Amino acid sequence: MSAAPVDLPRWADIALVPLVSVAAALLVAGLVVIGIGENPLEATALLLRGALGSAEGIGFTLYYTTNFIFTGLAVAVAFHAGLFNIGGEGQATAAGIAMAIACLGLSWAPGVLAVPIAILAAAAGGALWAFIPGWLQAKRGSHVVITTIMLNFVAATLIVYLLREVIGKPGSMQPETPDFPAQAVLTPMHQLLAPLGLNLPSTPLNSAFLLALMALVAVWLLIYRSRLGYAIRTVGANPRAAAYAGISPAAVTMIAMAISGALAGGLAVNEALGVQHRLVLDFTAGYGFVGIAVALMGRGHPLGVALAALLFGVLYQGGAELSFDKPTITRDMVVVIGGVLILFAGALDGLFRRLVAGVLRIGGGNA
């Protein structure tokens, strides 16, 4: 028999439970570090120093955070509709393909026109790739988890074919497109802030970070301040009640998945349009799957997603620096820490909810 759901105050559900799960995960990670003969406090200090101890480290951290914001929001929107979208990798890949095709034909356009067209192409590509499993679930009963997994592999195969046979750079031994037109790429953040007197080091951080911040606000307005957002949350909570109230669960499913895919396209914008300035193979680099953990830890709330994305950004950048300073702590160790975070935020969520509920009852004198 399954355990009854644990009711918590909203502040505890959004903030306290993720905080406890993160603390427990870091404790376990510390035990792993001790097991390989290193000091966990020293390792933590090196990790934080590498991620937040310099302007360059912060730039790299926010660059990773940008990717995780987009993929975390993509998963979060689907969560609110009662859907588990694990196709962020495929949707970002489709977005990158659509954006690359658009960019390669924009040599005539000025930057004020080329960049928005490229971003819209990425959003459309991701939305279309996510709409397909949404339509299949709404109209054919195919589970979105299965179809998004399958479409991840389809997108991975499609991009290989296109880069080798259709849009690849002539004469290149690498599967990549020609460079995008200079006016169709995003401005690096250190160049963007230079006129303001801020002399920052060169990092991959670019204006896609500002798009990610705008996406956080837009998703909050969508989910909590719009009729569509109310319909999405109603369908996610109880599809039958939503249908009784005149809301179409099928329509909401397709719309929510399309929005989710469009947000996943932000990963392609940051990587291809902001950093690589061309489309390369495997640019998604697993960011889509990390977005699942980001959405889980953030409880699907944009603020929580932002904080969880920053946490994983710190782990990615700090872990890279840590592996240089402590060769015994490899990048695989950082993957282990991320995996423990995912385990604790997902599979063991109910355990921590009951623990927090018990502590709150004791603190409130209701034990």
JSON list of C-alpha atoms in Angstrom, two decimals, residues 63-224:
[
{"chain": "A", "resi": 63, "resn": "TYR", "atom": "CA", "xyz": [27.10, 30.16, -18.64]},
{"chain": "A", "resi": 64, "resn": "TYR", "atom": "CA", "xyz": [26.30, 26.67, -17.34]},
{"chain": "A", "resi": 65, "resn": "THR", "atom": "CA", "xyz": [23.43, 28.09, -15.30]},
{"chain": "A", "resi": 66, "resn": "THR", "atom": "CA", "xyz": [21.89, 29.53, -18.47]},
{"chain": "A", "resi": 67, "resn": "ASN", "atom": "CA", "xyz": [21.65, 26.07, -20.02]},
{"chain": "A", "resi": 68, "resn": "PHE", "atom": "CA", "xyz": [20.13, 24.61, -16.87]},
{"chain": "A", "resi": 69, "resn": "ILE", "atom": "CA", "xyz": [17.56, 27.40, -16.58]},
{"chain": "A", "resi": 70, "resn": "PHE", "atom": "CA", "xyz": [16.25, 26.70, -20.06]},
{"chain": "A", "resi": 71, "resn": "THR", "atom": "CA", "xyz": [16.13, 22.92, -19.67]},
{"chain": "A", "resi": 72, "resn": "GLY", "atom": "CA", "xyz": [14.79, 23.14, -16.11]},
{"chain": "A", "resi": 73, "resn": "LEU", "atom": "CA", "xyz": [11.96, 25.45, -17.17]},
{"chain": "A", "resi": 74, "resn": "ALA", "atom": "CA", "xyz": [11.16, 23.13, -20.07]},
{"chain": "A", "resi": 75, "resn": "VAL", "atom": "CA", "xyz": [10.67, 20.21, -17.69]},
{"chain": "A", "resi": 76, "resn": "ALA", "atom": "CA", "xyz": [8.85, 22.37, -15.12]},
{"chain": "A", "resi": 77, "resn": "VAL", "atom": "CA", "xyz": [6.16, 23.56, -17.53]},
{"chain": "A", "resi": 78, "resn": "ALA", "atom": "CA", "xyz": [5.43, 19.96, -18.51]},
{"chain": "A", "resi": 79, "resn": "PHE", "atom": "CA", "xyz": [5.36, 18.97, -14.82]},
{"chain": "A", "resi": 80, "resn": "HIS", "atom": "CA", "xyz": [2.61, 21.50, -14.14]},
{"chain": "A", "resi": 81, "resn": "ALA", "atom": "CA", "xyz": [0.50, 19.82, -16.83]},
{"chain": "A", "resi": 82, "resn": "GLY", "atom": "CA", "xyz": [1.09, 16.39, -15.28]},
{"chain": "A", "resi": 83, "resn": "LEU", "atom": "CA", "xyz": [3.58, 15.42, -18.00]},
{"chain": "A", "resi": 84, "resn": "PHE", "atom": "CA", "xyz": [7.11, 14.06, -17.68]},
{"chain": "A", "resi": 85, "resn": "ASN", "atom": "CA", "xyz": [9.04, 15.54, -20.58]},
{"chain": "A", "resi": 86, "resn": "ILE", "atom": "CA", "xyz": [12.43, 13.84, -20.72]},
{"chain": "A", "resi": 87, "resn": "GLY", "atom": "CA", "xyz": [12.97, 14.79, -24.34]},
{"chain": "A", "resi": 88, "resn": "GLY", "atom": "CA", "xyz": [14.87, 18.01, -23.72]},
{"chain": "A", "resi": 89, "resn": "GLU", "atom": "CA", "xyz": [17.95, 16.69, -25.49]},
{"chain": "A", "resi": 90, "resn": "GLY", "atom": "CA", "xyz": [16.04, 15.86, -28.64]},
{"chain": "A", "resi": 91, "resn": "GLN", "atom": "CA", "xyz": [14.04, 19.08, -28.55]},
{"chain": "A", "resi": 92, "resn": "ALA", "atom": "CA", "xyz": [17.18, 21.17, -28.16]},
{"chain": "A", "resi": 93, "resn": "THR", "atom": "CA", "xyz": [18.77, 19.23, -31.03]},
{"chain": "A", "resi": 94, "resn": "ALA", "atom": "CA", "xyz": [15.77, 19.91, -33.26]},
{"chain": "A", "resi": 95, "resn": "ALA", "atom": "CA", "xyz": [15.89, 23.56, -32.20]},
{"chain": "A", "resi": 96, "resn": "GLY", "atom": "CA", "xyz": [19.56, 23.73, -33.15]},
{"chain": "A", "resi": 97, "resn": "ILE", "atom": "CA", "xyz": [18.85, 22.24, -36.57]},
{"chain": "A", "resi": 98, "resn": "ALA", "atom": "CA", "xyz": [16.04, 24.73, -37.26]},
{"chain": "A", "resi": 99, "resn": "MET", "atom": "CA", "xyz": [18.15, 27.63, -36.02]},
{"chain": "A", "resi": 100, "resn": "ALA", "atom": "CA", "xyz": [21.16, 26.59, -38.11]},
{"chain": "A", "resi": 101, "resn": "ILE", "atom": "CA", "xyz": [19.07, 26.35, -41.27]},
{"chain": "A", "resi": 102, "resn": "ALA", "atom": "CA", "xyz": [17.65, 29.81, -40.56]},
{"chain": "A", "resi": 103, "resn": "CYS", "atom": "CA", "xyz": [21.06, 31.33, -39.75]},
{"chain": "A", "resi": 104, "resn": "LEU", "atom": "CA", "xyz": [22.74, 29.97, -42.86]},
{"chain": "A", "resi": 105, "resn": "GLY", "atom": "CA", "xyz": [20.14, 31.78, -44.95]},
{"chain": "A", "resi": 106, "resn": "LEU", "atom": "CA", "xyz": [20.38, 35.10, -43.08]},
{"chain": "A", "resi": 107, "resn": "SER", "atom": "CA", "xyz": [23.56, 36.53, -44.55]},
{"chain": "A", "resi": 108, "resn": "TRP", "atom": "CA", "xyz": [21.42, 39.30, -46.09]},
{"chain": "A", "resi": 109, "resn": "ALA", "atom": "CA", "xyz": [19.70, 40.34, -42.86]},
{"chain": "A", "resi": 110, "resn": "PRO", "atom": "CA", "xyz": [20.92, 42.97, -40.37]},
{"chain": "A", "resi": 111, "resn": "GLY", "atom": "CA", "xyz": [21.57, 41.83, -36.81]},
{"chain": "A", "resi": 112, "resn": "VAL", "atom": "CA", "xyz": [18.42, 43.48, -35.47]},
{"chain": "A", "resi": 113, "resn": "LEU", "atom": "CA", "xyz": [16.45, 41.12, -37.69]},
{"chain": "A", "resi": 114, "resn": "ALA", "atom": "CA", "xyz": [18.74, 38.09, -37.95]},
{"chain": "A", "resi": 115, "resn": "VAL", "atom": "CA", "xyz": [19.05, 37.36, -34.22]},
{"chain": "A", "resi": 116, "resn": "PRO", "atom": "CA", "xyz": [15.29, 37.39, -33.45]},
{"chain": "A", "resi": 117, "resn": "ILE", "atom": "CA", "xyz": [14.62, 35.20, -36.50]},
{"chain": "A", "resi": 118, "resn": "ALA", "atom": "CA", "xyz": [17.27, 32.73, -35.36]},
{"chain": "A", "resi": 119, "resn": "ILE", "atom": "CA", "xyz": [15.86, 32.62, -31.82]},
{"chain": "A", "resi": 120, "resn": "LEU", "atom": "CA", "xyz": [12.30, 32.17, -33.10]},
{"chain": "A", "resi": 121, "resn": "ALA", "atom": "CA", "xyz": [13.49, 29.38, -35.40]},
{"chain": "A", "resi": 122, "resn": "ALA", "atom": "CA", "xyz": [15.05, 27.60, -32.42]},
{"chain": "A", "resi": 123, "resn": "ALA", "atom": "CA", "xyz": [11.86, 27.98, -30.39]},
{"chain": "A", "resi": 124, "resn": "ALA", "atom": "CA", "xyz": [9.76, 26.71, -33.30]},
{"chain": "A", "resi": 125, "resn": "GLY", "atom": "CA", "xyz": [12.02, 23.71, -33.86]},
{"chain": "A", "resi": 126, "resn": "GLY", "atom": "CA", "xyz": [11.94, 22.72, -30.20]},
{"chain": "A", "resi": 127, "resn": "ALA", "atom": "CA", "xyz": [8.19, 23.34, -29.97]},
{"chain": "A", "resi": 128, "resn": "LEU", "atom": "CA", "xyz": [7.49, 21.15, -33.00]},
{"chain": "A", "resi": 129, "resn": "TRP", "atom": "CA", "xyz": [9.64, 18.30, -31.67]},
{"chain": "A", "resi": 130, "resn": "ALA", "atom": "CA", "xyz": [7.81, 18.41, -28.32]},
{"chain": "A", "resi": 131, "resn": "PHE", "atom": "CA", "xyz": [4.38, 18.89, -29.89]},
{"chain": "A", "resi": 132, "resn": "ILE", "atom": "CA", "xyz": [4.69, 15.48, -31.58]},
{"chain": "A", "resi": 133, "resn": "PRO", "atom": "CA", "xyz": [4.72, 13.43, -28.34]},
{"chain": "A", "resi": 134, "resn": "GLY", "atom": "CA", "xyz": [2.11, 15.79, -26.88]},
{"chain": "A", "resi": 135, "resn": "TRP", "atom": "CA", "xyz": [-0.18, 15.10, -29.85]},
{"chain": "A", "resi": 136, "resn": "LEU", "atom": "CA", "xyz": [0.49, 11.37, -29.67]},
{"chain": "A", "resi": 137, "resn": "GLN", "atom": "CA", "xyz": [-0.48, 11.26, -25.99]},
{"chain": "A", "resi": 138, "resn": "ALA", "atom": "CA", "xyz": [-3.51, 13.51, -26.40]},
{"chain": "A", "resi": 139, "resn": "LYS", "atom": "CA", "xyz": [-4.88, 11.84, -29.53]},
{"chain": "A", "resi": 140, "resn": "ARG", "atom": "CA", "xyz": [-3.46, 8.31, -29.55]},
{"chain": "A", "resi": 141, "resn": "GLY", "atom": "CA", "xyz": [-2.78, 7.54, -25.89]},
{"chain": "A", "resi": 142, "resn": "SER", "atom": "CA", "xyz": [0.96, 7.06, -26.42]},
{"chain": "A", "resi": 143, "resn": "HIS", "atom": "CA", "xyz": [2.78, 7.83, -23.17]},
{"chain": "A", "resi": 144, "resn": "VAL", "atom": "CA", "xyz": [4.87, 10.97, -23.42]},
{"chain": "A", "resi": 145, "resn": "VAL", "atom": "CA", "xyz": [7.81, 9.38, -21.59]},
{"chain": "A", "resi": 146, "resn": "ILE", "atom": "CA", "xyz": [8.19, 6.68, -24.23]},
{"chain": "A", "resi": 147, "resn": "THR", "atom": "CA", "xyz": [7.74, 8.97, -27.20]},
{"chain": "A", "resi": 148, "resn": "THR", "atom": "CA", "xyz": [10.13, 11.64, -25.92]},
{"chain": "A", "resi": 149, "resn": "ILE", "atom": "CA", "xyz": [12.79, 8.99, -25.32]},
{"chain": "A", "resi": 150, "resn": "MET", "atom": "CA", "xyz": [12.33, 7.69, -28.86]},
{"chain": "A", "resi": 151, "resn": "LEU", "atom": "CA", "xyz": [12.46, 11.18, -30.36]},
{"chain": "A", "resi": 152, "resn": "ASN", "atom": "CA", "xyz": [15.72, 11.86, -28.52]},
{"chain": "A", "resi": 153, "resn": "PHE", "atom": "CA", "xyz": [17.32, 9.09, -30.57]},
{"chain": "A", "resi": 154, "resn": "VAL", "atom": "CA", "xyz": [15.60, 10.23, -33.76]},
{"chain": "A", "resi": 155, "resn": "ALA", "atom": "CA", "xyz": [16.95, 13.77, -33.29]},
{"chain": "A", "resi": 156, "resn": "ALA", "atom": "CA", "xyz": [20.45, 12.45, -32.53]},
{"chain": "A", "resi": 157, "resn": "THR", "atom": "CA", "xyz": [20.41, 10.45, -35.76]},
{"chain": "A", "resi": 158, "resn": "LEU", "atom": "CA", "xyz": [18.90, 13.29, -37.79]},
{"chain": "A", "resi": 159, "resn": "ILE", "atom": "CA", "xyz": [21.56, 15.82, -36.81]},
{"chain": "A", "resi": 160, "resn": "VAL", "atom": "CA", "xyz": [24.34, 13.40, -37.77]},
{"chain": "A", "resi": 161, "resn": "TYR", "atom": "CA", "xyz": [22.82, 12.92, -41.22]},
{"chain": "A", "resi": 162, "resn": "LEU", "atom": "CA", "xyz": [22.23, 16.62, -41.80]},
{"chain": "A", "resi": 163, "resn": "LEU", "atom": "CA", "xyz": [25.70, 17.66, -40.66]},
{"chain": "A", "resi": 164, "resn": "ARG", "atom": "CA", "xyz": [27.35, 15.07, -42.85]},
{"chain": "A", "resi": 165, "resn": "GLU", "atom": "CA", "xyz": [25.16, 15.21, -45.95]},
{"chain": "A", "resi": 166, "resn": "VAL", "atom": "CA", "xyz": [23.12, 18.42, -46.11]},
{"chain": "A", "resi": 167, "resn": "ILE", "atom": "CA", "xyz": [24.24, 21.46, -44.09]},
{"chain": "A", "resi": 168, "resn": "GLY", "atom": "CA", "xyz": [27.75, 20.41, -43.10]},
{"chain": "A", "resi": 169, "resn": "LYS", "atom": "CA", "xyz": [30.79, 22.61, -43.74]},
{"chain": "A", "resi": 170, "resn": "PRO", "atom": "CA", "xyz": [32.36, 21.65, -47.08]},
{"chain": "A", "resi": 171, "resn": "GLY", "atom": "CA", "xyz": [35.79, 20.08, -46.68]},
{"chain": "A", "resi": 172, "resn": "SER", "atom": "CA", "xyz": [35.57, 19.82, -42.88]},
{"chain": "A", "resi": 173, "resn": "MET", "atom": "CA", "xyz": [36.39, 16.51, -41.21]},
{"chain": "A", "resi": 174, "resn": "GLN", "atom": "CA", "xyz": [34.18, 17.50, -38.28]},
{"chain": "A", "resi": 175, "resn": "PRO", "atom": "CA", "xyz": [30.38, 17.22, -38.30]},
{"chain": "A", "resi": 176, "resn": "GLU", "atom": "CA", "xyz": [29.60, 20.92, -38.15]},
{"chain": "A", "resi": 177, "resn": "THR", "atom": "CA", "xyz": [27.96, 23.67, -40.17]},
{"chain": "A", "resi": 178, "resn": "PRO", "atom": "CA", "xyz": [29.76, 26.67, -41.64]},
{"chain": "A", "resi": 179, "resn": "ASP", "atom": "CA", "xyz": [30.07, 29.60, -39.25]},
{"chain": "A", "resi": 180, "resn": "PHE", "atom": "CA", "xyz": [26.90, 31.61, -38.81]},
{"chain": "A", "resi": 181, "resn": "PRO", "atom": "CA", "xyz": [26.85, 35.16, -40.21]},
{"chain": "A", "resi": 182, "resn": "ALA", "atom": "CA", "xyz": [28.53, 37.55, -37.79]},
{"chain": "A", "resi": 183, "resn": "GLN", "atom": "CA", "xyz": [25.38, 39.62, -37.38]},
{"chain": "A", "resi": 184, "resn": "ALA", "atom": "CA", "xyz": [23.33, 36.54, -36.45]},
{"chain": "A", "resi": 185, "resn": "VAL", "atom": "CA", "xyz": [25.22, 35.56, -33.28]},
{"chain": "A", "resi": 186, "resn": "LEU", "atom": "CA", "xyz": [24.76, 36.70, -29.70]},
{"chain": "A", "resi": 187, "resn": "THR", "atom": "CA", "xyz": [27.06, 39.21, -28.04]},
{"chain": "A", "resi": 188, "resn": "PRO", "atom": "CA", "xyz": [29.46, 37.90, -25.37]},
{"chain": "A", "resi": 189, "resn": "MET", "atom": "CA", "xyz": [28.69, 39.37, -21.98]},
{"chain": "A", "resi": 190, "resn": "HIS", "atom": "CA", "xyz": [32.14, 40.88, -21.50]},
{"chain": "A", "resi": 191, "resn": "GLN", "atom": "CA", "xyz": [31.67, 42.84, -24.73]},
{"chain": "A", "resi": 192, "resn": "LEU", "atom": "CA", "xyz": [28.11, 43.78, -23.82]},
{"chain": "A", "resi": 193, "resn": "LEU", "atom": "CA", "xyz": [29.17, 45.25, -20.47]},
{"chain": "A", "resi": 194, "resn": "ALA", "atom": "CA", "xyz": [32.39, 46.89, -21.64]},
{"chain": "A", "resi": 195, "resn": "PRO", "atom": "CA", "xyz": [30.66, 50.22, -22.57]},
{"chain": "A", "resi": 196, "resn": "LEU", "atom": "CA", "xyz": [29.46, 50.41, -18.96]},
{"chain": "A", "resi": 197, "resn": "GLY", "atom": "CA", "xyz": [33.04, 50.40, -17.72]},
{"chain": "A", "resi": 198, "resn": "LEU", "atom": "CA", "xyz": [33.01, 46.78, -16.57]},
{"chain": "A", "resi": 199, "resn": "ASN", "atom": "CA", "xyz": [36.16, 45.02, -17.79]},
{"chain": "A", "resi": 200, "resn": "LEU", "atom": "CA", "xyz": [35.31, 41.34, -17.50]},
{"chain": "A", "resi": 201, "resn": "PRO", "atom": "CA", "xyz": [37.43, 38.41, -18.68]},
{"chain": "A", "resi": 202, "resn": "SER", "atom": "CA", "xyz": [36.43, 36.54, -21.81]},
{"chain": "A", "resi": 203, "resn": "THR", "atom": "CA", "xyz": [34.09, 33.63, -20.96]},
{"chain": "A", "resi": 204, "resn": "PRO", "atom": "CA", "xyz": [31.33, 31.75, -22.80]},
{"chain": "A", "resi": 205, "resn": "LEU", "atom": "CA", "xyz": [28.72, 33.82, -20.94]},
{"chain": "A", "resi": 206, "resn": "ASN", "atom": "CA", "xyz": [26.67, 35.75, -23.48]},
{"chain": "A", "resi": 207, "resn": "SER", "atom": "CA", "xyz": [23.38, 37.60, -23.83]},
{"chain": "A", "resi": 208, "resn": "ALA", "atom": "CA", "xyz": [21.47, 34.30, -23.77]},
{"chain": "A", "resi": 209, "resn": "PHE", "atom": "CA", "xyz": [21.79, 34.64, -19.99]},
{"chain": "A", "resi": 210, "resn": "LEU", "atom": "CA", "xyz": [19.51, 37.67, -20.20]},
{"chain": "A", "resi": 211, "resn": "LEU", "atom": "CA", "xyz": [17.06, 35.62, -22.29]},
{"chain": "A", "resi": 212, "resn": "ALA", "atom": "CA", "xyz": [17.11, 32.96, -19.58]},
{"chain": "A", "resi": 213, "resn": "LEU", "atom": "CA", "xyz": [16.23, 35.54, -16.92]},
{"chain": "A", "resi": 214, "resn": "MET", "atom": "CA", "xyz": [13.38, 36.79, -19.09]},
{"chain": "A", "resi": 215, "resn": "ALA", "atom": "CA", "xyz": [12.22, 33.21, -19.57]},
{"chain": "A", "resi": 216, "resn": "LEU", "atom": "CA", "xyz": [12.03, 32.78, -15.78]},
{"chain": "A", "resi": 217, "resn": "VAL", "atom": "CA", "xyz": [9.75, 35.80, -15.47]},
{"chain": "A", "resi": 218, "resn": "ALA", "atom": "CA", "xyz": [7.69, 34.77, -18.50]},
{"chain": "A", "resi": 219, "resn": "VAL", "atom": "CA", "xyz": [7.10, 31.26, -17.16]},
{"chain": "A", "resi": 220, "resn": "TRP", "atom": "CA", "xyz": [6.09, 32.63, -13.76]},
{"chain": "A", "resi": 221, "resn": "LEU", "atom": "CA", "xyz": [3.58, 34.94, -15.42]},
{"chain": "A", "resi": 222, "resn": "LEU", "atom": "CA", "xyz": [2.34, 32.11, -17.62]},
{"chain": "A", "resi": 223, "resn": "ILE", "atom": "CA", "xyz": [1.88, 29.51, -14.89]},
{"chain": "A", "resi": 224, "resn": "TYR", "atom": "CA", "xyz": [0.65, 31.70, -12.03]}
]
